[in-house]
Coordinates of C-alpha atoms in Angstrom, one line a residue:
Chain A
G1 CA -4.3 27.8 -8.5
A2 CA -5.8 24.5 -9.8
G3 CA -9.4 25.3 -9.5
V4 CA -12.0 26.9 -11.8
S5 CA -11.3 30.7 -11.8
Q6 CA -14.3 33.2 -12.6
S7 CA -14.0 37.0 -13.2
P8 CA -15.2 39.4 -12.2
S9 CA -16.1 38.2 -8.8
N10 CA -18.5 41.0 -8.6
K11 CA -20.2 43.3 -11.2
V12 CA -22.6 46.2 -10.7
T13 CA -23.9 47.7 -14.2
E14 CA -26.7 49.8 -15.1
K15 CA -29.8 48.5 -16.9
G16 CA -29.5 48.3 -20.7
K17 CA -25.8 47.8 -20.5
D18 CA -23.8 44.5 -22.0
V19 CA -21.7 42.4 -19.5
E20 CA -19.4 39.7 -20.0
L21 CA -18.5 37.1 -17.5
R22 CA -15.4 35.0 -18.0
C23 CA -14.4 31.4 -16.8
D24 CA -11.3 29.7 -16.7
P25 CA -12.0 25.8 -16.3
I26 CA -9.5 23.4 -14.9
S27 CA -6.8 22.4 -17.3
G28 CA -7.5 19.4 -19.3
H29 CA -11.3 19.6 -18.5
T30 CA -13.4 19.3 -21.8
A31 CA -16.8 19.8 -20.5
L32 CA -17.9 23.3 -19.2
Y33 CA -21.2 24.6 -17.6
W34 CA -22.7 27.8 -16.9
Y35 CA -25.5 28.0 -14.3
R36 CA -27.4 30.9 -12.7
Q37 CA -28.5 30.9 -9.1
S38 CA -30.9 33.5 -7.9
L39 CA -31.5 33.9 -4.1
G40 CA -33.0 31.0 -2.6
Q41 CA -33.3 29.3 -5.7
G42 CA -31.4 26.0 -7.1
L43 CA -28.9 26.3 -9.8
E44 CA -30.6 26.9 -13.2
F45 CA -28.8 25.3 -16.0
L46 CA -27.8 27.7 -18.9
I47 CA -25.4 26.0 -21.4
Y48 CA -22.9 23.4 -21.5
F49 CA -19.7 23.0 -23.9
Q50 CA -18.0 19.8 -25.1
G51 CA -14.8 21.1 -26.2
N52 CA -15.7 24.3 -28.3
S53 CA -19.1 23.1 -29.3
A54 CA -22.3 23.8 -27.4
P55 CA -24.4 20.7 -27.8
D56 CA -26.9 22.1 -25.2
K57 CA -28.1 25.6 -25.2
S58 CA -31.7 25.0 -24.2
G59 CA -31.2 26.7 -20.9
L60 CA -30.4 30.2 -22.3
P61 CA -33.3 32.4 -21.1
S62 CA -33.6 34.5 -24.0
D63 CA -31.6 35.8 -27.2
R64 CA -29.9 38.5 -25.0
F65 CA -27.9 35.6 -23.6
S66 CA -24.8 34.2 -25.5
A67 CA -21.8 32.2 -24.7
E68 CA -18.7 30.9 -26.5
R69 CA -15.6 28.9 -25.6
T70 CA -12.4 29.1 -27.4
G71 CA -9.4 26.8 -27.7
G72 CA -11.3 24.3 -25.7
S73 CA -10.6 26.3 -22.5
V74 CA -11.6 29.9 -21.6
S75 CA -15.3 30.6 -21.9
T76 CA -17.4 33.7 -21.9
L77 CA -21.0 34.5 -21.0
T78 CA -22.3 37.7 -22.5
I79 CA -25.8 39.3 -21.6
Q80 CA -26.8 42.1 -23.7
R81 CA -29.3 44.8 -22.8
T82 CA -29.3 43.6 -19.1
Q83 CA -32.4 43.8 -17.1
Q84 CA -33.0 43.9 -13.6
E85 CA -34.1 40.0 -13.6
D86 CA -30.7 39.2 -14.8
S87 CA -29.4 40.0 -11.3
A88 CA -28.0 36.7 -9.9
V89 CA -25.0 34.6 -9.2
Y90 CA -23.4 33.0 -12.4
L91 CA -21.6 29.9 -11.8
C92 CA -19.3 28.1 -13.9
A93 CA -18.2 24.5 -13.6
S94 CA -15.8 22.1 -15.5
S95 CA -15.5 18.3 -15.5
P96 CA -12.9 16.1 -17.2
Q97 CA -15.3 15.0 -19.7
A98 CA -19.1 15.3 -20.3
G99 CA -21.3 12.7 -18.6
A100 CA -24.0 12.8 -15.8
D101 CA -21.6 10.4 -13.8
Q102 CA -18.9 13.4 -13.8
P103 CA -18.4 15.4 -10.7
Q104 CA -18.6 19.0 -11.5
H105 CA -15.9 21.4 -10.3
F106 CA -17.3 25.0 -9.4
G107 CA -15.8 28.3 -9.5
D108 CA -17.1 30.7 -6.9
G109 CA -19.2 32.7 -9.4
T110 CA -19.8 36.2 -10.5
R111 CA -22.4 38.1 -8.6
L112 CA -24.2 40.3 -10.9
S113 CA -26.1 43.3 -10.0
I114 CA -28.3 45.3 -12.5
L115 CA -29.3 48.7 -11.1
Chain B
S1 CA -39.4 19.2 -16.8
Q2 CA -38.1 17.7 -13.5
K3 CA -39.1 19.1 -10.1
I4 CA -36.8 18.6 -7.1
E5 CA -37.9 19.4 -3.6
Q6 CA -35.3 19.9 -0.7
N7 CA -36.5 21.2 2.6
S8 CA -36.3 25.1 2.4
E9 CA -36.4 25.2 6.1
A10 CA -33.0 25.1 7.8
L11 CA -32.3 21.8 9.7
N12 CA -30.8 22.7 13.3
I13 CA -29.1 19.9 15.1
Q14 CA -26.9 19.4 18.0
E15 CA -23.1 18.7 17.6
G16 CA -22.6 14.7 17.5
K17 CA -26.0 13.9 16.2
T18 CA -26.7 12.4 12.8
A19 CA -28.1 14.9 10.4
T20 CA -30.5 13.6 7.6
L21 CA -31.4 15.6 4.4
T22 CA -34.0 14.7 2.0
C23 CA -34.2 15.0 -1.9
N24 CA -37.5 14.4 -3.6
Y25 CA -37.9 14.4 -7.1
T26 CA -41.1 13.9 -9.7
N27 CA -41.0 12.4 -13.0
Y28 CA -38.4 9.9 -14.1
S29 CA -35.5 8.7 -12.1
P30 CA -31.9 9.9 -13.1
A31 CA -29.2 7.7 -14.0
Y32 CA -27.1 9.4 -11.3
L33 CA -27.7 11.6 -8.2
Q34 CA -25.0 13.7 -6.8
W35 CA -24.7 15.7 -3.6
Y36 CA -23.0 19.0 -3.2
R37 CA -21.9 21.3 -0.4
Q38 CA -22.0 25.0 -0.7
D39 CA -20.8 27.6 1.7
P40 CA -21.9 31.4 1.5
G41 CA -20.3 33.1 -1.3
R42 CA -18.6 30.2 -2.7
G43 CA -19.4 27.7 -5.5
P44 CA -20.8 24.0 -4.7
V45 CA -18.4 21.2 -3.8
F46 CA -18.9 17.7 -4.9
L47 CA -19.4 15.2 -2.2
L48 CA -20.9 12.1 -3.3
L49 CA -22.4 10.3 -6.3
I50 CA -24.8 7.2 -6.4
R51 CA -25.9 5.5 -9.4
E52 CA -29.6 4.5 -10.0
N53 CA -28.9 0.8 -9.4
E54 CA -27.1 1.5 -6.2
K55 CA -29.1 1.6 -2.8
E56 CA -26.3 3.1 -0.6
K57 CA -22.9 4.9 -0.8
R58 CA -20.6 5.8 2.0
K59 CA -17.6 8.1 2.5
E60 CA -16.3 8.6 5.8
R61 CA -19.0 10.1 7.9
L62 CA -21.3 10.6 4.9
K63 CA -23.9 8.4 3.6
V64 CA -26.3 8.7 0.7
T65 CA -29.2 6.4 -0.3
F66 CA -31.2 6.1 -3.3
D67 CA -34.7 4.9 -3.8
T68 CA -36.0 5.1 -7.3
T69 CA -39.3 3.6 -6.3
L70 CA -40.0 6.5 -3.6
K71 CA -38.1 8.8 -5.9
Q72 CA -36.1 10.0 -3.0
S73 CA -32.4 10.3 -1.9
L74 CA -31.4 10.6 1.7
F75 CA -28.0 12.5 2.6
H76 CA -26.9 11.6 6.2
I77 CA -23.8 13.2 8.2
T78 CA -22.9 11.1 11.3
A79 CA -21.3 12.5 14.3
S80 CA -22.1 16.0 12.9
Q81 CA -19.7 18.9 13.7
P82 CA -20.3 22.5 13.6
A83 CA -17.7 22.8 10.6
D84 CA -20.6 20.8 8.7
S85 CA -22.9 23.7 8.8
A86 CA -23.5 24.5 5.1
T87 CA -26.1 24.3 2.5
Y88 CA -26.3 20.9 0.6
L89 CA -27.5 20.5 -2.8
C90 CA -28.8 17.4 -4.7
A91 CA -28.4 17.3 -8.3
L92 CA -29.9 14.8 -10.7
G93 CA -27.9 13.7 -13.8
Y94 CA -29.4 12.3 -16.9
N95 CA -28.2 10.8 -20.1
F96 CA -27.2 13.5 -22.7
N97 CA -25.6 15.4 -19.9
K98 CA -28.5 17.1 -18.4
F99 CA -28.4 18.1 -14.9
Y100 CA -31.2 19.6 -12.5
F101 CA -30.3 21.0 -9.1
G102 CA -32.5 21.4 -5.9
S103 CA -32.4 24.6 -4.2
G104 CA -30.5 23.3 -1.3
T105 CA -31.2 22.8 2.3
K106 CA -29.2 24.8 5.0
L107 CA -27.9 22.6 7.8
N108 CA -26.9 24.4 11.4
V109 CA -24.8 22.4 13.7
K110 CA -24.7 23.8 17.1
P111 CA -21.9 23.1 19.6

């Protein structure tokens, strides 16, 4: 399809394991965002990419979280040594270019559950 | 940091009526304010954007207002339909590509 694709859609893992979440943005979109949504909470900004570089990593909760984007396209969000408080839905969005006036196109997220 | 308030209680209205949702914020006004719709298990979908120097924006049955003095945006759906039932999120967009999302208000439109 032509939309933002995220995988896996669901992930259940044990505390202490590492997880990798993937985002395929809309082709040609240069800006890519990662958010976290906990039950009943707003979207919490994690990181955004302009091309392959990440001008703003301020939202990453701890050094266990990292993200990369290669080829200006696919992005992966990695969480090391997962904790129960990492359980949430992780959403990825892309837009044609960076800018506060740009609508964001979201994927349906990865629902992460840490046992 | 920015604090955004959207009514956490669900809004229940009758089909055909106008739904009005509120987004209040503290601190400095954003350059742009966006509204999104989110259905259960799905990602948010963009609906409308309004700039800080615009008072009102319309798109079909949707209308958004933006009052930087009150630090408030109102989102209206006229002639509401059961298919409009969803959670609606407001998002504040600032220069340097900074976004803050509210936690959303759930709208239930009863037939």
